[in-house]
Amino acid sequence: EIVLTQSPATLSLSPGDRATLSCRASQSVSRYLAWYQQKPGQSPRLLIYDASNRATGVPARFSGGGSGTDFTLTISSVEPEDFAVYYCHQRFNWQSTFGQGTKLEIK
Amino acid sequence: QQELVESGGGLVKPGGSLSLSCTASGFALGDFYMSWIRQAPGKGLEWLSYISKSGDTIKYADSVMGRLTVSRDNARRSLYLRLNSLRSEDTAVYYCARDLPAAVAGFDLWGPGTQVVVS
């Protein structure tokens, strides 16, 4: 099983700051990695698919990068509605796993 | 409006079984790969299973292999999950999710989830 490790566990920022979230895979997943945002009491929302493609309706301040084992999700300027938990997700050889999540909280 | 809605959750006893359904509306279920994912209280997301468009290919997570059966009926717009030999660790919100066709990794539509409590 491919293990995804997200860092940091918690990121404390102010609105307007730049956020950089990391996801590291225990082995290469090529570019088959997605990012989701989840707010309390809600289902996850797809932000980025296949490492760097923004999903429909996702603001341009969200961007994804990386390949192989190291990936990042960047929020160029955090908005108040962005404070949430973020998960990375890989799919390789028909198997999927999720990272443990990064909580983006207000500083 | 495209929507997924899970049903069948509730309180179940340890050692028992649970059966969940996921009903699609606003799109043709048969055009999409589908998955089941769960989330234990206060925890992260756990992928459980993929099923191909026709249902002829199904993959399971190691953690539920042998206890989980997933199927689909595209004519009824429905996806199904059956989990046996329930344990307290199976307590979770269970989601069905749709694969984004343009992607290898990406679930673009999720249901609201159905809560299962094993006690």
CSV table of C-alpha atoms in Angstrom, one decimal:
chain,number,residue,atom,x,y,z
A,1,GLU,CA,0.0,0.0,0.0
A,2,ILE,CA,1.2,3.4,-0.9
A,3,VAL,CA,1.4,5.7,2.1
A,4,LEU,CA,0.8,9.4,1.7
A,5,THR,CA,2.3,11.7,4.4
A,6,GLN,CA,1.0,15.2,4.6
A,7,SER,CA,2.9,18.1,6.2
A,8,PRO,CA,2.4,20.1,8.3
A,9,ALA,CA,-0.4,18.6,10.3
A,10,THR,CA,-1.6,22.1,11.1
A,11,LEU,CA,-0.9,25.3,9.3
A,12,SER,CA,-1.7,28.6,11.1
A,13,LEU,CA,-2.0,31.6,8.7
A,14,SER,CA,-3.7,34.9,8.3
A,15,PRO,CA,-5.9,35.9,5.4
A,16,GLY,CA,-3.8,37.1,2.6
A,17,ASP,CA,-0.9,34.8,3.4
A,18,ARG,CA,0.5,32.2,1.0
A,19,ALA,CA,-0.1,28.6,2.0
A,20,THR,CA,2.0,25.7,0.9
A,21,LEU,CA,0.9,22.2,1.8
A,22,SER,CA,3.0,19.1,1.1
A,23,CYS,CA,2.2,15.5,0.3
A,24,ARG,CA,4.8,12.8,0.1
A,25,ALA,CA,4.2,9.3,-1.3
A,26,SER,CA,6.1,6.2,-0.1
A,27,GLN,CA,6.7,5.3,-3.7
A,28,SER,CA,6.2,7.0,-7.1
A,29,VAL,CA,2.6,7.7,-8.1
A,30,SER,CA,3.6,9.4,-11.3
A,31,ARG,CA,1.2,12.4,-11.5
A,32,TYR,CA,-1.8,10.5,-10.2
A,33,LEU,CA,-2.5,12.7,-7.2
A,34,ALA,CA,-5.5,14.8,-6.3
A,35,TRP,CA,-6.2,17.4,-3.6
A,36,TYR,CA,-9.5,17.9,-1.7
A,37,GLN,CA,-10.9,20.5,0.7
A,38,GLN,CA,-13.2,19.5,3.5
A,39,LYS,CA,-15.1,21.8,5.8
A,40,PRO,CA,-16.8,20.6,9.0
A,41,GLY,CA,-20.0,18.7,8.3
A,42,GLN,CA,-19.4,18.7,4.5
A,43,SER,CA,-18.3,16.2,1.9
A,44,PRO,CA,-14.8,16.7,0.4
A,45,ARG,CA,-14.6,18.9,-2.6
A,46,LEU,CA,-12.1,18.2,-5.5
A,47,LEU,CA,-9.6,21.0,-6.0
A,48,ILE,CA,-6.8,19.5,-8.1
A,49,TYR,CA,-6.7,16.3,-10.2
A,50,ASP,CA,-3.7,14.6,-11.7
A,51,ALA,CA,-1.3,16.7,-9.7
A,52,SER,CA,-1.8,20.1,-11.4
A,53,ASN,CA,-5.2,20.4,-13.0
A,54,ARG,CA,-7.8,22.6,-11.3
A,55,ALA,CA,-11.2,21.2,-11.1
A,56,THR,CA,-14.2,23.0,-12.5
A,57,GLY,CA,-15.1,26.1,-10.5
A,58,VAL,CA,-11.9,26.1,-8.4
A,59,PRO,CA,-10.4,29.6,-7.9
A,60,ALA,CA,-7.1,30.3,-9.6
A,61,ARG,CA,-5.5,31.0,-6.3
A,62,PHE,CA,-5.3,27.2,-5.8
A,63,SER,CA,-2.5,25.4,-7.7
A,64,GLY,CA,-0.9,22.0,-7.6
A,65,GLY,CA,2.5,20.7,-8.5
A,66,GLY,CA,4.9,17.9,-8.3
A,67,SER,CA,5.3,14.4,-9.6
A,68,GLY,CA,6.7,11.1,-8.5
A,69,THR,CA,6.8,11.2,-4.7
A,70,ASP,CA,6.6,14.9,-3.8
A,71,PHE,CA,3.6,17.1,-4.4
A,72,THR,CA,2.4,20.5,-3.2
A,73,LEU,CA,-0.8,22.4,-3.0
A,74,THR,CA,-0.4,26.2,-3.0
A,75,ILE,CA,-2.9,28.8,-2.1
A,76,SER,CA,-1.5,32.1,-3.4
A,77,SER,CA,-3.4,34.3,-1.0
A,78,VAL,CA,-5.6,32.6,1.6
A,79,GLU,CA,-9.2,33.8,1.7
A,80,PRO,CA,-11.4,33.4,4.9
A,81,GLU,CA,-13.4,30.6,3.2
A,82,ASP,CA,-10.2,28.6,2.7
A,83,PHE,CA,-9.8,27.6,6.3
A,84,ALA,CA,-10.5,23.9,6.2
A,85,VAL,CA,-8.8,20.5,6.1
A,86,TYR,CA,-7.0,19.5,3.0
A,87,TYR,CA,-6.4,15.9,1.9
A,88,CYS,CA,-4.2,14.5,-0.8
A,89,HIS,CA,-5.2,11.3,-2.6
A,90,GLN,CA,-3.3,8.9,-4.9
A,91,ARG,CA,-4.5,6.4,-7.4
A,92,PHE,CA,-1.9,4.0,-8.8
A,93,ASN,CA,-2.5,0.5,-10.2
A,94,TRP,CA,-6.2,0.6,-9.3
A,95,GLN,CA,-5.5,1.2,-5.6
A,96,SER,CA,-6.1,4.5,-3.8
A,97,THR,CA,-5.0,6.0,-0.5
A,98,PHE,CA,-5.5,9.3,1.2
A,99,GLY,CA,-3.1,11.4,3.3
A,100,GLN,CA,-4.0,12.1,6.9
A,101,GLY,CA,-4.9,15.7,6.2
A,102,THR,CA,-3.6,19.2,6.8
A,103,LYS,CA,-5.7,21.6,8.8
A,104,LEU,CA,-5.4,25.2,7.7
A,105,GLU,CA,-6.4,27.4,10.6
A,106,ILE,CA,-6.7,31.1,11.2
A,107,LYS,CA,-3.7,32.5,13.0
B,1,GLN,CA,-28.3,19.0,-11.1
B,2,GLN,CA,-26.0,16.0,-10.7
B,3,GLU,CA,-26.3,14.4,-7.4
B,4,LEU,CA,-25.3,11.2,-5.4
B,5,VAL,CA,-27.3,10.2,-2.3
B,6,GLU,CA,-26.3,7.4,0.0
B,7,SER,CA,-28.8,5.6,2.2
B,8,GLY,CA,-29.0,2.6,4.5
B,9,GLY,CA,-26.9,3.8,7.4
B,10,GLY,CA,-27.8,3.5,11.1
B,11,LEU,CA,-27.0,1.5,14.2
B,12,VAL,CA,-25.7,-2.1,13.6
B,13,LYS,CA,-24.4,-4.7,16.0
B,14,PRO,CA,-20.9,-6.0,16.1
B,15,GLY,CA,-20.6,-9.1,14.0
B,16,GLY,CA,-23.5,-8.1,11.9
B,17,SER,CA,-23.7,-6.7,8.3
B,18,LEU,CA,-24.5,-3.5,6.7
B,19,SER,CA,-25.9,-2.7,3.3
B,20,LEU,CA,-25.8,0.7,1.8
B,21,SER,CA,-27.0,2.2,-1.5
B,22,CYS,CA,-26.0,5.2,-3.5
B,23,THR,CA,-28.4,6.6,-6.0
B,24,ALA,CA,-27.4,8.9,-8.8
B,25,SER,CA,-29.5,11.6,-10.4
B,26,GLY,CA,-28.8,14.1,-13.2
B,27,PHE,CA,-26.3,11.9,-15.0
B,28,ALA,CA,-25.9,8.4,-16.4
B,29,LEU,CA,-24.3,6.3,-13.7
B,30,GLY,CA,-23.1,3.8,-16.3
B,31,ASP,CA,-20.7,6.4,-17.8
B,32,PHE,CA,-18.6,6.5,-14.7
B,33,TYR,CA,-16.2,4.6,-12.5
B,34,MET,CA,-17.4,4.8,-8.9
B,35,SER,CA,-15.9,4.4,-5.4
B,36,TRP,CA,-16.8,4.0,-1.8
B,37,ILE,CA,-14.9,6.0,0.8
B,38,ARG,CA,-15.4,6.3,4.6
B,39,GLN,CA,-14.5,8.6,7.3
B,40,ALA,CA,-14.4,7.6,11.0
B,41,PRO,CA,-15.4,10.2,13.6
B,42,GLY,CA,-12.7,12.9,13.7
B,43,LYS,CA,-10.4,11.0,11.4
B,44,GLY,CA,-9.3,11.2,7.8
B,45,LEU,CA,-10.6,9.7,4.6
B,46,GLU,CA,-10.2,6.0,3.8
B,47,TRP,CA,-10.8,4.6,0.3
B,48,LEU,CA,-12.6,1.3,0.3
B,49,SER,CA,-13.4,0.2,-3.3
B,50,TYR,CA,-13.5,1.0,-7.0
B,51,ILE,CA,-16.0,-0.5,-9.4
B,52,SER,CA,-15.7,-0.1,-13.2
B,53,LYS,CA,-18.5,1.3,-15.4
B,54,SER,CA,-20.0,-2.1,-16.2
B,55,GLY,CA,-19.1,-3.6,-12.8
B,56,ASP,CA,-16.8,-6.3,-14.3
B,57,THR,CA,-13.8,-4.9,-12.4
B,58,ILE,CA,-13.8,-4.3,-8.7
B,59,LYS,CA,-10.9,-3.4,-6.4
B,60,TYR,CA,-10.9,-3.4,-2.6
B,61,ALA,CA,-8.7,-1.9,0.0
B,62,ASP,CA,-6.6,-4.4,1.9
B,63,SER,CA,-8.3,-3.3,5.2
B,64,VAL,CA,-11.7,-4.6,4.1
B,65,MET,CA,-10.7,-7.4,1.7
B,66,GLY,CA,-12.9,-10.4,2.3
B,67,ARG,CA,-15.6,-8.5,4.2
B,68,LEU,CA,-16.7,-6.0,1.6
B,69,THR,CA,-18.8,-6.6,-1.6
B,70,VAL,CA,-19.5,-3.8,-4.0
B,71,SER,CA,-21.9,-3.9,-6.9
B,72,ARG,CA,-23.9,-1.7,-9.2
B,73,ASP,CA,-27.1,-1.6,-11.2
B,74,ASN,CA,-26.8,1.1,-13.9
B,75,ALA,CA,-30.4,0.7,-15.0
B,76,ARG,CA,-31.5,1.5,-11.4
B,77,ARG,CA,-28.9,4.3,-11.2
B,78,SER,CA,-27.6,2.6,-8.0
B,79,LEU,CA,-24.3,1.5,-6.4
B,80,TYR,CA,-24.3,-0.9,-3.5
B,81,LEU,CA,-22.0,-1.8,-0.6
B,82,ARG,CA,-22.2,-4.7,1.8
B,83,LEU,CA,-19.8,-5.0,4.7
B,84,ASN,CA,-19.8,-8.2,6.9
B,85,SER,CA,-18.4,-9.1,10.3
B,86,LEU,CA,-18.7,-5.5,11.5
B,87,ARG,CA,-16.4,-4.1,14.2
B,88,SER,CA,-16.5,-0.9,16.1
B,89,GLU,CA,-13.7,0.4,13.8
B,90,ASP,CA,-16.3,0.3,11.0
B,91,THR,CA,-18.1,3.2,12.6
B,92,ALA,CA,-17.9,6.0,10.0
B,93,VAL,CA,-19.6,8.2,7.5
B,94,TYR,CA,-19.7,6.2,4.3
B,95,TYR,CA,-19.5,8.2,1.0
B,96,CYS,CA,-20.0,7.2,-2.6
B,97,ALA,CA,-18.0,9.2,-5.1
B,98,ARG,CA,-17.7,9.5,-8.9
B,99,ASP,CA,-14.4,9.4,-10.8
B,100,LEU,CA,-13.7,12.5,-12.9
B,101,PRO,CA,-13.5,10.9,-16.4
B,102,ALA,CA,-10.7,13.2,-17.5
B,103,ALA,CA,-8.5,12.1,-14.6
B,104,VAL,CA,-6.8,9.1,-13.2
B,105,ALA,CA,-6.9,10.6,-9.6
B,106,GLY,CA,-9.9,12.7,-8.8
B,107,PHE,CA,-13.4,12.2,-7.4
B,108,ASP,CA,-15.4,15.1,-8.7
B,109,LEU,CA,-18.8,14.3,-7.2
B,110,TRP,CA,-19.5,13.1,-3.7
B,111,GLY,CA,-22.7,12.2,-1.8
B,112,PRO,CA,-23.5,13.8,1.5
B,113,GLY,CA,-22.6,10.5,3.2
B,114,THR,CA,-24.5,8.1,5.4
B,115,GLN,CA,-23.6,7.5,9.1
B,116,VAL,CA,-23.0,4.0,10.3
B,117,VAL,CA,-22.5,3.2,14.0
B,118,VAL,CA,-21.4,-0.2,15.1
B,119,SER,CA,-22.3,-0.7,18.7
